[in-house]
XYZ file of C-alpha atoms in Angstrom:
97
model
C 10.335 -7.554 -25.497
C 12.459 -6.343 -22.699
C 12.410 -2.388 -23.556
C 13.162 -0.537 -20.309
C 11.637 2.852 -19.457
C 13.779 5.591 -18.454
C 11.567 7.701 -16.207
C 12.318 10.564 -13.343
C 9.993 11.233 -10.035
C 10.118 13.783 -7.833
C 9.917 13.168 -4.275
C 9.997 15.326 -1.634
C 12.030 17.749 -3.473
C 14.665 15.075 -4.758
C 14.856 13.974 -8.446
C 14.636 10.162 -8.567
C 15.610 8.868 -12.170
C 14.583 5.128 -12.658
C 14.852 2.759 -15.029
C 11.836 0.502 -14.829
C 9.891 -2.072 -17.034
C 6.670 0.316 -19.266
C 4.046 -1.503 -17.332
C 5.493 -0.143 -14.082
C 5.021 3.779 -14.555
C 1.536 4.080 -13.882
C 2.117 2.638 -10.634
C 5.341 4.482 -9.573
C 3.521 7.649 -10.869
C 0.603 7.153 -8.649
C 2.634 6.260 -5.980
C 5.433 9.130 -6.095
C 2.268 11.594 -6.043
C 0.722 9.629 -3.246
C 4.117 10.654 -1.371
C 3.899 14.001 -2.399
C 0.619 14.858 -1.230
C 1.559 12.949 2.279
C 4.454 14.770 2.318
C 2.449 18.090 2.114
C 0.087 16.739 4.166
C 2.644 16.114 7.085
C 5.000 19.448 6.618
C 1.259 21.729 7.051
C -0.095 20.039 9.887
C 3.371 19.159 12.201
C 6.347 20.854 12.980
C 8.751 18.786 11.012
C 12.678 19.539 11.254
C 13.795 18.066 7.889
C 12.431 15.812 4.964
C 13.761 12.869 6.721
C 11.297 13.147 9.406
C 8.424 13.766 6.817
C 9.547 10.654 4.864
C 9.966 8.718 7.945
C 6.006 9.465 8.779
C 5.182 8.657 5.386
C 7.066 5.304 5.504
C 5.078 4.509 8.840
C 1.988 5.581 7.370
C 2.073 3.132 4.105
C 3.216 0.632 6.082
C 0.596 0.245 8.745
C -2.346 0.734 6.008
C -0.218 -2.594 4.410
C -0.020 -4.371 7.535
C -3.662 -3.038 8.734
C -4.797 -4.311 5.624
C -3.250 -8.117 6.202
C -4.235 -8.070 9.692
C -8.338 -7.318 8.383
C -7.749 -9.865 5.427
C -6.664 -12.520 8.026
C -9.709 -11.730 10.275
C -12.069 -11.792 7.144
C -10.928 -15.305 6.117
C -11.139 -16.774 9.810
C -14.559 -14.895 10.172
C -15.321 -16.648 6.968
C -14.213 -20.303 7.649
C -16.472 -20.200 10.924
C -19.477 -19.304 8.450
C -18.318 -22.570 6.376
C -17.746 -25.019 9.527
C -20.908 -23.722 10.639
C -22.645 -23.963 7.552
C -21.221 -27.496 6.532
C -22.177 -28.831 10.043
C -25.570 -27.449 9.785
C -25.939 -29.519 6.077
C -24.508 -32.905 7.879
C -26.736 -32.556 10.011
C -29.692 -31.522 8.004
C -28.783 -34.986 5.377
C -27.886 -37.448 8.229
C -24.517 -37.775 7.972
């Protein structure tokens, strides 16, 4: 079934109506709120001129925890495939191969 959602989120004081597939909502709801309490975050602790800038921050913020996050992954794997080379040299050598 293709049923559509009609939902509405509020972010930083702007009304966003969507129309989105069901199993999206819980996601966009999390993440509209996530916004929100950034955006909160940002207008109590800086002197902001408008919502733009606070959105902007936000924007930057998300962002670099996504890219931050790729950037660890990548390290993790390579850290990992040194364990493996290391490990699968020390059982060649261990058998005789």
């Amino acid at each position: 079934m293709d049923e559509k959602l009609k939902i509405k989120l509020s972010i930083a004081d702007r009304v966003y109506p969507l129309t989105i597939d069901p199993r999206q909502e819980e996601g966009l709801r999390k993440a509209a709120k996530n916004i929100e309490n950034l955006v909160k975050k940002f207008e109590q602790n800086y002197a902001v001129r408008d919502k733009q800038d606070v959105l902007a921050m936000c924007a930057l913020q998300f962002a670099s925890k996504i890219e931050q996050g790729g950037i660890d992954q990548s390290e993790n794997a390579e850290a990992a495939m040194q364990r493996l080379k290391a490990l699968d040299e020390l059982l060649h050598s261990k058998l005789g191969e």
